[in-house]
Coordinates of C-alpha atoms and ligand atoms in Angstrom, one line a residue:
X1 CA 185.4 189.3 177.7
X2 CA 188.1 188.8 180.3
X3 CA 188.0 188.5 184.1
X4 CA 189.9 191.4 185.6
X5 CA 189.4 190.3 189.2
X6 CA 187.3 187.8 191.1
X7 CA 184.3 190.0 190.9
X8 CA 184.0 192.1 187.7
X9 CA 184.6 191.5 184.0
X10 CA 185.9 193.8 181.3
X11 CA 184.3 193.9 177.9
X12 CA 186.3 195.6 175.1
X13 CA 184.7 197.2 172.0
X14 CA 187.3 198.8 169.8
X15 CA 189.4 201.0 172.1
X16 CA 186.9 201.2 174.9
X17 CA 186.9 198.9 177.9
X18 CA 183.7 198.6 179.9
X19 CA 183.7 197.1 183.4
X20 CA 180.7 194.9 184.2
X21 CA 179.9 194.5 187.9
X22 CA 179.5 190.9 189.0
X23 CA 176.2 190.2 190.8
X24 CA 176.5 187.2 193.1
X25 CA 173.9 184.5 193.3
X26 CA 173.4 182.5 196.5
X27 CA 173.2 179.5 194.3
X28 CA 173.4 179.0 190.5
X29 CA 174.9 181.4 188.0
X30 CA 176.2 184.8 188.9
X31 CA 175.3 187.6 186.6
X32 CA 177.2 190.5 185.1
X33 CA 175.4 193.8 185.0
X34 CA 175.8 195.0 181.4
X35 CA 173.7 198.2 181.6
X36 CA 176.6 200.6 181.0
X37 CA 177.5 198.9 177.7
X38 CA 175.2 201.1 175.5
X39 CA 176.2 204.4 177.0
X40 CA 179.9 203.6 176.9
X41 CA 180.2 201.8 173.5
X42 CA 177.0 202.4 171.5
X43 CA 176.5 198.7 171.3
X44 CA 173.9 196.3 172.8
X45 CA 173.9 192.6 173.7
X46 CA 171.8 190.3 171.5
X47 CA 170.1 187.3 173.0
X48 CA 167.0 186.1 171.3
X49 CA 164.8 183.9 173.6
X50 CA 166.8 185.3 176.6
X51 CA 168.8 182.0 176.7
X52 CA 171.6 183.8 178.6
X53 CA 170.0 186.9 180.0
X54 CA 168.8 187.3 183.6
X55 CA 166.0 189.9 183.6
X56 CA 166.1 190.4 187.4
X57 CA 167.4 189.1 190.7
X58 CA 164.9 187.0 192.5
X59 CA 164.5 185.3 195.9
X60 CA 161.6 183.1 195.0
X61 CA 162.5 180.0 193.1
X62 CA 165.7 178.1 192.5
X63 CA 166.1 175.6 189.7
X64 CA 169.2 173.6 188.9
X65 CA 168.7 172.0 185.5
X66 CA 171.8 169.8 185.7
X67 CA 171.0 168.5 189.2
X68 CA 167.3 168.2 188.8
X69 CA 166.6 170.6 191.7
X70 CA 163.5 172.8 192.2
X71 CA 163.1 174.8 195.4
X72 CA 160.5 177.4 196.4
X73 CA 162.0 180.0 198.9
X74 CA 164.7 177.4 199.6
X75 CA 162.4 174.5 200.3
X76 CA 162.8 171.4 198.1
X77 CA 159.7 170.7 195.9
X78 CA 159.6 167.1 197.2
X79 CA 159.2 168.3 200.8
X80 CA 156.5 170.8 199.9
X81 CA 154.6 168.4 197.8
X82 CA 154.7 165.8 200.5
X83 CA 153.8 167.9 203.5
X84 CA 152.0 171.1 202.5
X85 CA 148.6 172.2 201.2
X86 CA 148.5 174.4 198.0
X87 CA 147.4 177.4 200.1
X88 CA 150.4 177.0 202.4
X89 CA 152.7 177.0 199.3
X90 CA 150.9 180.0 197.9
X91 CA 151.5 181.9 201.1
X92 CA 155.2 180.8 201.1
X93 CA 155.7 182.0 197.5
X94 CA 153.9 185.3 198.0
X95 CA 155.1 186.2 201.5
X96 CA 158.5 184.4 201.7
X97 CA 157.9 182.1 204.7
X98 CA 155.7 179.1 205.5
X99 CA 152.7 180.4 207.5
X100 CA 152.1 179.5 211.1
X101 CA 148.7 178.0 211.9
X102 CA 147.1 181.4 212.7
X103 CA 148.3 183.1 209.6
X104 CA 147.4 180.2 207.4
X105 CA 143.9 180.2 208.8
X106 CA 143.6 183.9 208.3
X107 CA 144.9 183.6 204.7
X108 CA 142.4 180.8 203.9
X109 CA 139.5 182.7 205.6
X110 CA 140.3 185.9 203.6
X111 CA 140.3 183.8 200.3
X112 CA 137.1 182.0 201.2
X113 CA 135.3 185.3 201.9
X114 CA 135.8 186.4 198.3
X115 CA 135.2 183.3 196.2
X116 CA 131.8 184.5 195.0
X117 CA 131.7 186.3 191.6
X118 CA 129.5 189.4 191.2
X119 CA 126.2 188.3 189.5
X120 CA 126.9 190.6 186.5
X121 CA 130.4 189.0 186.2
X122 CA 128.7 185.6 186.1
X123 CA 126.7 186.7 183.1
X124 CA 129.9 187.9 181.4
X125 CA 130.8 184.2 180.7
X126 CA 127.7 183.7 178.7
X127 CA 128.9 186.4 176.2
X128 CA 131.5 184.0 174.9
X129 CA 130.8 181.0 172.6
X130 CA 130.3 178.0 175.0
X131 CA 133.0 176.1 173.1
X132 CA 135.5 179.0 173.0
X133 CA 138.9 178.0 174.4
X134 CA 138.8 178.2 178.2
X135 CA 142.2 180.0 178.3
X136 CA 140.8 182.9 176.2
X137 CA 137.8 183.2 178.5
X138 CA 139.9 183.0 181.6
X139 CA 142.3 185.6 180.3
X140 CA 139.4 188.0 179.6
X141 CA 137.8 187.3 183.0
X142 CA 141.0 188.0 184.9
X143 CA 141.6 191.2 183.0
X144 CA 138.0 192.2 183.7
X145 CA 138.4 192.0 187.4
X146 CA 140.1 195.4 187.2
X147 CA 136.6 196.8 186.4
X148 CA 135.0 195.4 189.5
X149 CA 137.7 196.0 192.1
X150 CA 138.9 199.5 191.3
X151 CA 140.1 200.1 194.9
X152 CA 142.7 197.4 194.5
X153 CA 144.6 198.6 191.4
X154 CA 147.5 200.5 192.9
X155 CA 150.5 198.2 193.1
X156 CA 152.4 200.6 195.3
X157 CA 149.7 200.4 198.0
X158 CA 150.5 197.3 200.1
X159 CA 147.0 196.8 201.3
X160 CA 145.5 197.1 197.8
X161 CA 148.1 194.7 196.5
X162 CA 147.3 192.2 199.3
X163 CA 143.6 192.5 198.5
X164 CA 144.2 192.1 194.8
X165 CA 146.3 188.9 195.5
X166 CA 143.5 187.5 197.7
X167 CA 140.8 188.3 195.1
X168 CA 142.7 186.6 192.3
X169 CA 143.3 183.5 194.4
X170 CA 139.7 183.5 195.5
X171 CA 137.9 184.1 192.2
X172 CA 140.0 182.2 189.6
X173 CA 138.9 178.7 190.8
X174 CA 135.3 179.9 190.6
X175 CA 135.9 181.3 187.1
X176 CA 137.6 178.1 185.9
X177 CA 134.8 175.9 187.3
X178 CA 132.2 178.1 185.6
X179 CA 134.0 177.9 182.3
X180 CA 134.1 174.1 182.5
X181 CA 130.4 173.9 183.5
X182 CA 129.2 176.3 180.8
X183 CA 131.1 174.3 178.1
X184 CA 128.8 171.3 178.8
X185 CA 125.7 173.3 179.6
X186 CA 125.5 172.4 183.3
X187 CA 124.4 174.7 186.1
X188 CA 127.0 176.8 187.8
X189 CA 127.2 176.2 191.6
X190 CA 127.9 178.9 194.1
X191 CA 131.2 178.6 196.0
X192 CA 130.9 177.0 199.5
X193 CA 133.1 179.1 201.8
X194 CA 133.2 176.3 204.4
X195 CA 135.3 174.1 202.3
X196 CA 139.0 173.9 201.5
X197 CA 140.1 175.7 198.3
X198 CA 140.8 172.7 196.1
X199 CA 137.9 170.7 197.4
X200 CA 135.5 173.4 196.6
X201 CA 137.0 173.9 193.2
X202 CA 136.4 170.2 192.4
X203 CA 132.8 170.5 193.8
X204 CA 132.0 173.5 191.7
X205 CA 133.5 171.9 188.6
X206 CA 131.8 168.5 188.8
X207 CA 129.0 168.8 191.3
X208 CA 125.3 169.1 190.5
X209 CA 122.6 170.8 192.5
X210 CA 120.7 168.5 194.8
X211 CA 123.3 165.7 194.6
X212 CA 125.6 164.4 197.3
X213 CA 128.6 166.7 197.6
X214 CA 131.1 164.2 199.0
X215 CA 134.5 164.9 197.4
X216 CA 137.0 162.1 197.4
X217 CA 139.9 163.3 199.7
X218 CA 142.4 161.4 197.5
X219 CA 141.4 163.5 194.5
X220 CA 141.6 166.7 196.5
X221 CA 145.1 165.7 197.7
X222 CA 146.2 164.7 194.2
X223 CA 145.0 168.0 192.6
X224 CA 146.5 170.0 195.5
X225 CA 149.8 168.3 194.8
X226 CA 149.7 169.0 191.1
X227 CA 148.9 172.6 191.8
X228 CA 151.9 172.8 194.2
X229 CA 154.1 171.3 191.4
X230 CA 153.1 174.0 189.0
X231 CA 153.1 176.9 191.5
X232 CA 156.3 178.6 190.3
X233 CA 159.1 178.0 187.9
X234 CA 161.2 181.2 188.0
X235 CA 161.5 183.3 184.9
X236 CA 159.6 181.1 182.4
X237 CA 157.7 182.7 179.5
X238 CA 154.4 183.5 181.3
X239 CA 156.1 184.7 184.4
X240 CA 158.4 187.0 182.4
X241 CA 155.3 188.3 180.7
X242 CA 153.7 189.1 184.0
X243 CA 156.8 190.9 185.1
X244 CA 157.2 192.8 181.8
X245 CA 153.6 194.0 181.9
X246 CA 153.9 194.8 185.6
X247 CA 157.0 196.8 185.0
X248 CA 154.8 199.4 183.4
X249 CA 152.9 199.4 186.8
X250 CA 149.9 197.9 185.1
X251 CA 147.7 196.4 187.8
X252 CA 148.0 192.9 189.0
X253 CA 144.9 191.7 187.1
X254 CA 146.2 193.0 183.7
X255 CA 149.6 191.5 184.4
X256 CA 148.3 188.1 185.4
X257 CA 145.9 188.1 182.5
X258 CA 148.8 188.6 180.2
X259 CA 150.6 185.7 181.8
X260 CA 147.5 183.5 181.0
X261 CA 147.9 184.5 177.4
X262 CA 151.5 183.4 177.3
X263 CA 150.7 180.2 179.1
X264 CA 148.1 179.3 176.4
X265 CA 150.8 178.8 173.8
X266 CA 151.4 175.2 172.9
X267 CA 155.1 175.5 173.5
X268 CA 154.4 176.5 177.1
X269 CA 151.2 175.3 178.8
X270 CA 149.8 172.9 176.3
X271 CA 152.1 169.9 176.3
X272 CA 150.0 167.8 178.7
X273 CA 147.2 167.9 176.3
X274 CA 149.6 166.9 173.5
X275 CA 150.9 163.9 175.5
X276 CA 147.3 162.5 175.7
X277 CA 146.9 162.9 172.0
X278 CA 150.1 161.1 171.4
X279 CA 149.3 158.2 173.7
X280 CA 145.9 157.7 172.0
X281 CA 147.4 157.9 168.5
X282 CA 149.9 155.1 169.5
X283 CA 147.1 153.0 170.8
X284 CA 144.7 153.6 167.9
X285 CA 147.3 153.0 165.3
X286 CA 148.3 149.8 167.1
X287 CA 151.9 150.9 167.2
X288 CA 154.4 149.2 169.4
X289 CA 156.5 151.4 171.7
X290 CA 159.6 150.5 169.7
X291 CA 157.9 151.5 166.4
X292 CA 156.9 154.8 167.9
X293 CA 160.4 155.5 169.3
X294 CA 161.9 154.7 165.9
X295 CA 159.5 157.4 164.4
X296 CA 160.7 159.9 167.0
X297 CA 164.3 159.2 166.2
X298 CA 163.9 159.4 162.5
X299 CA 164.8 163.0 161.6
X300 CA 162.8 162.8 158.4
X301 CA 159.7 162.9 160.7
X302 CA 158.8 165.8 162.9
X303 CA 157.4 163.5 165.5
X304 CA 158.5 164.3 169.1
X305 CA 158.1 162.3 172.2
X306 CA 155.7 164.8 173.9
X307 CA 156.3 165.3 177.6
X308 CA 160.0 164.6 177.2
X309 CA 162.8 167.2 177.2
X310 CA 163.1 170.6 178.9
X311 CA 165.0 173.8 178.2
X312 CA 166.3 173.9 181.8
X313 CA 166.3 170.4 183.1
X314 CA 169.0 168.3 181.5
X315 CA 169.0 165.7 184.2
X316 CA 165.5 164.9 185.3
X317 CA 162.5 167.1 186.1
X318 CA 162.0 166.6 189.8
X319 CA 158.3 167.3 189.4
X320 CA 157.9 164.4 186.9
X321 CA 159.0 161.9 189.6
X322 CA 156.4 163.1 192.0
X323 CA 153.7 163.1 189.3
X324 CA 154.6 159.5 188.3
X325 CA 154.2 158.2 191.8
X326 CA 151.0 160.1 192.2
X327 CA 149.8 158.5 188.9
X328 CA 150.8 155.0 190.3
X329 CA 148.7 155.7 193.4
X330 CA 145.7 157.4 192.0
X331 CA 145.0 155.9 188.5
X332 CA 144.1 152.4 189.8
X333 CA 141.8 154.0 192.4
X334 CA 140.0 156.1 189.8
X335 CA 139.6 153.1 187.5
X336 CA 140.9 155.0 184.6
X337 CA 142.1 153.7 181.2
X338 CA 145.2 152.0 182.4
X339 CA 146.1 151.1 178.8
X340 CA 147.3 154.6 178.2
X341 CA 149.2 154.7 181.5
X342 CA 150.9 151.4 180.5
X343 CA 151.9 152.8 177.1
X344 CA 153.3 155.9 178.8
X345 CA 155.4 153.8 181.3
X346 CA 156.7 151.6 178.5
X347 CA 157.6 154.7 176.4
X348 CA 159.4 156.2 179.4
X349 CA 161.3 153.0 180.0
X350 CA 162.2 152.6 176.3
X351 CA 163.4 156.2 176.0
X352 CA 165.5 156.3 179.1
X353 CA 167.5 153.4 177.8
X354 CA 167.8 154.6 174.3
X355 CA 171.0 156.3 173.1
X356 CA 169.1 159.0 171.2
X357 CA 167.4 160.3 174.4
X358 CA 170.4 159.6 176.6
X359 CA 172.8 161.5 174.4
X360 CA 170.4 164.5 174.2
X361 CA 169.7 164.3 177.9
X362 CA 165.9 164.0 177.4
X363 CA 163.9 163.0 180.4
X364 CA 160.2 163.0 181.2
X365 CA 159.0 166.5 182.2
X366 CA 156.1 167.4 184.5
X367 CA 153.7 167.1 181.6
X368 CA 154.3 163.5 180.8
X369 CA 151.9 162.0 183.4
X370 CA 149.8 165.0 184.4
X371 CA 147.2 164.7 181.6
X372 CA 146.6 161.1 182.6
X373 CA 145.7 162.1 186.1
X374 CA 143.6 165.1 185.1
X375 CA 141.7 162.9 182.7
X376 CA 141.1 160.2 185.3
X377 CA 139.7 162.9 187.6
X378 CA 137.2 163.8 184.8
X379 CA 138.7 167.0 183.4
X380 CA 138.4 167.4 179.6
X381 CA 141.6 168.1 177.7
X382 CA 140.7 171.7 177.1
X383 CA 140.8 172.3 180.9
X384 CA 144.3 171.0 181.4
X385 CA 146.0 174.4 180.7
X386 CA 143.5 176.4 182.9
X387 CA 144.5 173.9 185.7
X388 CA 148.1 174.8 185.0
X389 CA 147.1 178.5 185.3
X390 CA 145.4 177.9 188.6
X391 CA 148.6 176.3 189.9
X392 CA 150.8 179.0 188.6
X393 CA 148.7 181.8 190.0
X394 CA 150.7 182.2 193.3
X395 CA 154.0 182.2 191.4
X396 CA 152.8 185.0 189.1
X397 CA 151.5 187.0 192.1
X398 CA 154.7 186.5 194.0
X399 CA 156.9 187.5 191.0
X400 CA 154.8 190.6 190.3
X401 CA 155.1 191.7 194.0
X402 CA 158.8 191.1 194.0
X403 CA 159.1 193.3 190.9
X404 CA 157.0 196.1 192.3
X405 CA 159.0 196.2 195.5
X406 CA 162.4 196.0 193.8
X407 CA 164.0 199.4 193.7
X408 CA 166.3 198.5 190.9
X409 CA 163.5 197.6 188.5
X410 CA 162.6 200.0 185.7
X411 CA 160.1 199.7 183.0
X412 CA 161.0 196.6 180.8
X413 CA 162.2 197.9 177.5
X414 CA 164.5 195.6 175.5
X415 CA 166.7 197.0 172.8
X416 CA 167.1 195.6 169.3
X417 CA 169.6 195.3 166.6
X418 CA 167.9 196.9 163.7
X419 CA 168.3 195.0 160.4
X420 CA 165.7 196.7 158.2
X421 CA 165.9 199.2 155.4
X422 CA 168.0 202.3 155.8
X423 CA 166.2 205.6 155.0
X424 CA 164.1 205.6 151.8
X425 CA 161.5 208.0 150.5
X426 CA 157.8 207.9 149.8
X427 CA 156.6 207.4 146.2
X428 CA 153.1 207.9 144.8
X429 CA 150.8 205.0 145.0
X430 CA 150.4 204.4 141.2
X431 CA 154.2 204.2 140.8
X432 CA 154.8 201.4 143.3
X433 CA 155.9 198.0 142.0
X434 CA 155.5 196.1 145.3
X435 CA 153.9 192.6 145.4
X436 CA 150.5 191.9 147.1
X437 CA 151.6 191.0 150.6
X438 CA 148.3 190.0 152.2
X439 CA 148.1 186.2 152.8
X440 CA 144.4 185.9 152.6
X441 CA 142.3 183.7 150.4
X442 CA 138.6 182.7 150.6
X443 CA 139.5 179.2 152.0
X444 CA 139.4 180.4 155.6
X445 CA 135.8 180.2 156.7
X446 CA 135.4 183.2 159.0
X447 CA 132.0 184.4 159.9
X448 CA 131.2 188.1 159.1
X449 CA 129.6 188.5 162.5
Ligands
LIG1 N1 161.4 164.2 171.4 C1 162.4 163.9 170.5 N2 163.5 164.6 170.3 C2 163.6 165.7 171.1 C3 162.6 166.1 172.1 C4 161.5 165.2 172.2 N3 160.5 165.5 173.1 N4 163.0 167.2 172.7 C5 164.2 167.5 172.2 N5 164.6 166.6 171.2 C6 165.8 166.6 170.5 C7 165.7 167.7 169.4 O1 165.3 167.1 168.2 C8 167.2 168.1 169.3 O2 167.9 167.0 168.6 P1 169.1 167.4 167.6 O3 170.2 167.9 168.5 O4 169.5 166.1 167.0 O5 168.6 168.4 166.6 C9 167.7 168.0 170.7 O6 166.8 167.1 171.4 C10 167.6 169.4 171.5 O7 166.2 169.8 171.4 P2 165.8 171.4 171.4 O8 164.4 171.5 170.7 O9 166.9 172.2 170.9 O10 165.6 171.6 172.9 P3 164.9 172.9 173.6 O11 165.6 173.0 174.9 O12 164.9 174.0 172.7 O13 163.4 172.4 173.7 C11 161.5 171.4 174.6 C12 162.9 172.0 174.9 C13 160.6 172.5 173.8 C14 160.7 171.2 175.9 C15 161.6 170.1 173.8 O14 162.3 169.2 174.5 C16 160.2 169.6 173.3 O15 159.7 170.0 172.3 N6 159.7 168.6 174.2 C17 158.4 168.1 173.8 C18 157.3 169.1 174.2 C19 157.1 169.2 175.7 O16 157.0 168.2 176.4 N7 157.0 170.4 176.3 C20 156.8 170.6 177.7 C21 158.0 171.3 178.4 S1 157.7 171.4 180.1 C22 156.7 172.7 180.4 O17 156.6 173.7 179.6 C23 155.9 172.8 181.6

């Protein structure tokens, strides 16, 4: 491909030249619009994992992986984490501007009006095994909202879309708290609409009837900050999933439920849980930090330093710095197992001065210290990814709304480069010589019911 002028590029296939229009970014990489390629040359671009493909233009979040920058709507994550509440940041992501006091109050009031779940919906949680993974239950619950709020399903109707956004923000914390409570057989508490969002989520998750309901403001602030840090991260796997489903004009609930499914994958939302496992294994095996780092560097092992490295951040993950100072502040206050925090800090120190990690530009990511904080707050490991989903909710909603209002967006439908059989013809069953391709034995213990 050659630059023909400052703006466009020409791609040549055989004798055919195709001009690609340059789409300018306000910051970061410009893009080339390659849509005419197929019609003009009969070829497509191939980019597994979308490592070099922008699926959209977006005004919401800017990341510079080389400089360690994360901004929502232009505001640095450090300023937002320091000065804003999670609901303020949610409003910023969804509507594009920080709210004034009146609009923030109205936003919070609207959300608090809808935190209750329909009593039938509450019973829905009991249909799942109590130890079923919370992400699977959450995904089903969010998809199921479409059956209760049928007047909010049209994404092209602004008021319906606003209401669907409010309903999701309002009901997801209640759902997550109910999932957590049911897993340990404790009673579900009704939401208290007089409380702040995160405070009431903590109360519903940990509170018991007839007990004092004082919630430590430090814990509320810390969780609010963690939710802010997770609130958006441009076109990551789950957000791209929300957009792809939304591009078929599926309703907001279905699209966000699909995002929850993507986030449940261990390569995406599950790393904070893996960090805690790793720290415990180091402690229980009595390994020194140097011994563990040697295992990680030994390519004969498949051991990774969990919570280190990132596809985009090749400098540092700005969220990780904020989480670490939060951990420094809150862990001693919560009297948690400082032993694991000490191991984590020593690991970080050892890795940051080790040639293996330096050469590969591996730095702590947001997940390195978050599990320690969640655990100190009392959340079991299975709830870490639902907490990530709660934080990411405003980002998914904002990205869905941007997609729906973008006149250039069409239904998402990638192409492929077909590498299968060319045409072949049916043969009778008895004459087929094919091997048995089913990978099932009786060793998997799956109930018949
Ligand atoms: N520990 C040890 N080595 C690592 C690590 C790690 N955590 N991460 C990357 N490397 C090494 C790889 O072995 C590879 O080395 P090589 O060049 O000698 O083969 C090199 O660094 C590049 O690694 P890739 O896997 O190609 O990097 P990629 O960008 O594809 O992966 C990822 C990024 C998945 C985050 C990876 O760094 C990783 O597995 N980290 C641990 C898991 C983790 O913390 N995930 C959370 C990410 S943040 C989030 O989702 C919110």
